[in-house]
Amino acid sequence: MPRDQPDWIIERRRDLGERIADLRAAAHHTQETFCATTGISRSTLQRIEAGEADPRYGDLLRIAAALDKSISTLVDPPR
């Protein structure tokens, strides 16, 4: 992945991916079942959860809906 973004953005992207993966697992979804529910390809979900891709807004909406969470729960770090 090119390092064309500041470290803090790369860190936040990784945090977001970890949070999505943790919430997905807590909801008892495999990547396969989650992808079927959201319509997001497995390769895209893998890249998002690994912090290698910036999810599109539509993807965040679908992820949040499938997890019954708000987008802010996904993107805001816990306090």
JSON list of C-alpha atoms in Angstrom, two decimals:
[
{"chain": "A", "resi": 1, "resn": "MET", "atom": "CA", "xyz": [0.00, 0.00, 0.00]},
{"chain": "A", "resi": 2, "resn": "PRO", "atom": "CA", "xyz": [1.45, 3.39, -0.90]},
{"chain": "A", "resi": 3, "resn": "ARG", "atom": "CA", "xyz": [2.25, 5.60, 2.04]},
{"chain": "A", "resi": 4, "resn": "ASP", "atom": "CA", "xyz": [0.73, 8.72, 0.55]},
{"chain": "A", "resi": 5, "resn": "GLN", "atom": "CA", "xyz": [-1.20, 9.51, 3.73]},
{"chain": "A", "resi": 6, "resn": "PRO", "atom": "CA", "xyz": [-0.04, 10.62, 7.17]},
{"chain": "A", "resi": 7, "resn": "ASP", "atom": "CA", "xyz": [0.57, 8.00, 9.83]},
{"chain": "A", "resi": 8, "resn": "TRP", "atom": "CA", "xyz": [-2.45, 9.09, 11.87]},
{"chain": "A", "resi": 9, "resn": "ILE", "atom": "CA", "xyz": [-4.79, 8.33, 8.97]},
{"chain": "A", "resi": 10, "resn": "ILE", "atom": "CA", "xyz": [-3.21, 4.92, 8.46]},
{"chain": "A", "resi": 11, "resn": "GLU", "atom": "CA", "xyz": [-3.62, 4.23, 12.20]},
{"chain": "A", "resi": 12, "resn": "ARG", "atom": "CA", "xyz": [-7.28, 5.28, 12.17]},
{"chain": "A", "resi": 13, "resn": "ARG", "atom": "CA", "xyz": [-7.91, 3.08, 9.11]},
{"chain": "A", "resi": 14, "resn": "ARG", "atom": "CA", "xyz": [-6.43, 0.10, 10.97]},
{"chain": "A", "resi": 15, "resn": "ASP", "atom": "CA", "xyz": [-8.49, 0.90, 14.07]},
{"chain": "A", "resi": 16, "resn": "LEU", "atom": "CA", "xyz": [-11.64, 1.07, 11.96]},
{"chain": "A", "resi": 17, "resn": "GLY", "atom": "CA", "xyz": [-10.88, -2.28, 10.37]},
{"chain": "A", "resi": 18, "resn": "GLU", "atom": "CA", "xyz": [-10.24, -3.91, 13.72]},
{"chain": "A", "resi": 19, "resn": "ARG", "atom": "CA", "xyz": [-13.44, -2.46, 15.16]},
{"chain": "A", "resi": 20, "resn": "ILE", "atom": "CA", "xyz": [-15.48, -3.75, 12.21]},
{"chain": "A", "resi": 21, "resn": "ALA", "atom": "CA", "xyz": [-13.87, -7.21, 12.48]},
{"chain": "A", "resi": 22, "resn": "ASP", "atom": "CA", "xyz": [-14.50, -7.34, 16.24]},
{"chain": "A", "resi": 23, "resn": "LEU", "atom": "CA", "xyz": [-18.14, -6.26, 15.90]},
{"chain": "A", "resi": 24, "resn": "ARG", "atom": "CA", "xyz": [-18.70, -8.71, 13.05]},
{"chain": "A", "resi": 25, "resn": "ALA", "atom": "CA", "xyz": [-17.24, -11.58, 15.09]},
{"chain": "A", "resi": 26, "resn": "ALA", "atom": "CA", "xyz": [-19.24, -10.56, 18.18]},
{"chain": "A", "resi": 27, "resn": "ALA", "atom": "CA", "xyz": [-22.39, -10.74, 16.02]},
{"chain": "A", "resi": 28, "resn": "HIS", "atom": "CA", "xyz": [-21.38, -14.31, 15.06]},
{"chain": "A", "resi": 29, "resn": "HIS", "atom": "CA", "xyz": [-20.87, -13.51, 11.38]},
{"chain": "A", "resi": 30, "resn": "THR", "atom": "CA", "xyz": [-18.14, -15.13, 9.34]},
{"chain": "A", "resi": 31, "resn": "GLN", "atom": "CA", "xyz": [-16.70, -12.97, 6.59]},
{"chain": "A", "resi": 32, "resn": "GLU", "atom": "CA", "xyz": [-18.64, -15.11, 4.13]},
{"chain": "A", "resi": 33, "resn": "THR", "atom": "CA", "xyz": [-22.04, -14.67, 5.80]},
{"chain": "A", "resi": 34, "resn": "PHE", "atom": "CA", "xyz": [-21.37, -10.99, 6.44]},
{"chain": "A", "resi": 35, "resn": "CYS", "atom": "CA", "xyz": [-20.54, -10.41, 2.79]},
{"chain": "A", "resi": 36, "resn": "ALA", "atom": "CA", "xyz": [-23.74, -12.17, 1.75]},
{"chain": "A", "resi": 37, "resn": "THR", "atom": "CA", "xyz": [-25.70, -9.92, 4.12]},
{"chain": "A", "resi": 38, "resn": "THR", "atom": "CA", "xyz": [-24.03, -6.64, 3.11]},
{"chain": "A", "resi": 39, "resn": "GLY", "atom": "CA", "xyz": [-23.36, -7.24, -0.58]},
{"chain": "A", "resi": 40, "resn": "ILE", "atom": "CA", "xyz": [-19.72, -6.27, -0.08]},
{"chain": "A", "resi": 41, "resn": "SER", "atom": "CA", "xyz": [-17.21, -8.55, -1.77]},
{"chain": "A", "resi": 42, "resn": "ARG", "atom": "CA", "xyz": [-15.06, -10.69, 0.48]},
{"chain": "A", "resi": 43, "resn": "SER", "atom": "CA", "xyz": [-11.84, -9.21, -0.89]},
{"chain": "A", "resi": 44, "resn": "THR", "atom": "CA", "xyz": [-13.12, -5.70, -0.11]},
{"chain": "A", "resi": 45, "resn": "LEU", "atom": "CA", "xyz": [-14.14, -6.70, 3.42]},
{"chain": "A", "resi": 46, "resn": "GLN", "atom": "CA", "xyz": [-10.77, -8.36, 3.98]},
{"chain": "A", "resi": 47, "resn": "ARG", "atom": "CA", "xyz": [-8.97, -5.20, 2.87]},
{"chain": "A", "resi": 48, "resn": "ILE", "atom": "CA", "xyz": [-11.19, -3.00, 5.07]},
{"chain": "A", "resi": 49, "resn": "GLU", "atom": "CA", "xyz": [-10.70, -5.21, 8.14]},
{"chain": "A", "resi": 50, "resn": "ALA", "atom": "CA", "xyz": [-6.94, -5.35, 7.54]},
{"chain": "A", "resi": 51, "resn": "GLY", "atom": "CA", "xyz": [-6.82, -1.54, 7.39]},
{"chain": "A", "resi": 52, "resn": "GLU", "atom": "CA", "xyz": [-5.61, -1.63, 3.80]},
{"chain": "A", "resi": 53, "resn": "ALA", "atom": "CA", "xyz": [-8.59, 0.13, 2.22]},
{"chain": "A", "resi": 54, "resn": "ASP", "atom": "CA", "xyz": [-10.70, 3.19, 2.88]},
{"chain": "A", "resi": 55, "resn": "PRO", "atom": "CA", "xyz": [-14.29, 1.97, 2.86]},
{"chain": "A", "resi": 56, "resn": "ARG", "atom": "CA", "xyz": [-16.75, 3.86, 0.70]},
{"chain": "A", "resi": 57, "resn": "TYR", "atom": "CA", "xyz": [-19.59, 5.61, 2.49]},
{"chain": "A", "resi": 58, "resn": "GLY", "atom": "CA", "xyz": [-22.11, 3.16, 1.04]},
{"chain": "A", "resi": 59, "resn": "ASP", "atom": "CA", "xyz": [-20.05, 0.25, 2.38]},
{"chain": "A", "resi": 60, "resn": "LEU", "atom": "CA", "xyz": [-20.00, 1.85, 5.84]},
{"chain": "A", "resi": 61, "resn": "LEU", "atom": "CA", "xyz": [-23.78, 2.27, 5.69]},
{"chain": "A", "resi": 62, "resn": "ARG", "atom": "CA", "xyz": [-24.26, -1.40, 4.78]},
{"chain": "A", "resi": 63, "resn": "ILE", "atom": "CA", "xyz": [-21.79, -2.57, 7.44]},
{"chain": "A", "resi": 64, "resn": "ALA", "atom": "CA", "xyz": [-23.42, -0.43, 10.14]},
{"chain": "A", "resi": 65, "resn": "ALA", "atom": "CA", "xyz": [-26.91, -1.64, 9.17]},
{"chain": "A", "resi": 66, "resn": "ALA", "atom": "CA", "xyz": [-25.84, -5.30, 9.20]},
{"chain": "A", "resi": 67, "resn": "LEU", "atom": "CA", "xyz": [-24.34, -4.83, 12.66]},
{"chain": "A", "resi": 68, "resn": "ASP", "atom": "CA", "xyz": [-27.28, -2.74, 13.90]},
{"chain": "A", "resi": 69, "resn": "LYS", "atom": "CA", "xyz": [-24.84, 0.05, 14.81]},
{"chain": "A", "resi": 70, "resn": "SER", "atom": "CA", "xyz": [-24.46, 3.68, 13.82]},
{"chain": "A", "resi": 71, "resn": "ILE", "atom": "CA", "xyz": [-21.68, 4.74, 11.52]},
{"chain": "A", "resi": 72, "resn": "SER", "atom": "CA", "xyz": [-20.27, 6.83, 14.37]},
{"chain": "A", "resi": 73, "resn": "THR", "atom": "CA", "xyz": [-19.88, 3.63, 16.41]},
{"chain": "A", "resi": 74, "resn": "LEU", "atom": "CA", "xyz": [-17.73, 2.28, 13.60]},
{"chain": "A", "resi": 75, "resn": "VAL", "atom": "CA", "xyz": [-15.60, 5.33, 12.91]},
{"chain": "A", "resi": 76, "resn": "ASP", "atom": "CA", "xyz": [-15.25, 7.03, 16.30]},
{"chain": "A", "resi": 77, "resn": "PRO", "atom": "CA", "xyz": [-12.60, 5.54, 18.55]},
{"chain": "A", "resi": 78, "resn": "PRO", "atom": "CA", "xyz": [-13.87, 4.34, 21.93]},
{"chain": "A", "resi": 79, "resn": "ARG", "atom": "CA", "xyz": [-13.37, 6.78, 24.78]}
]
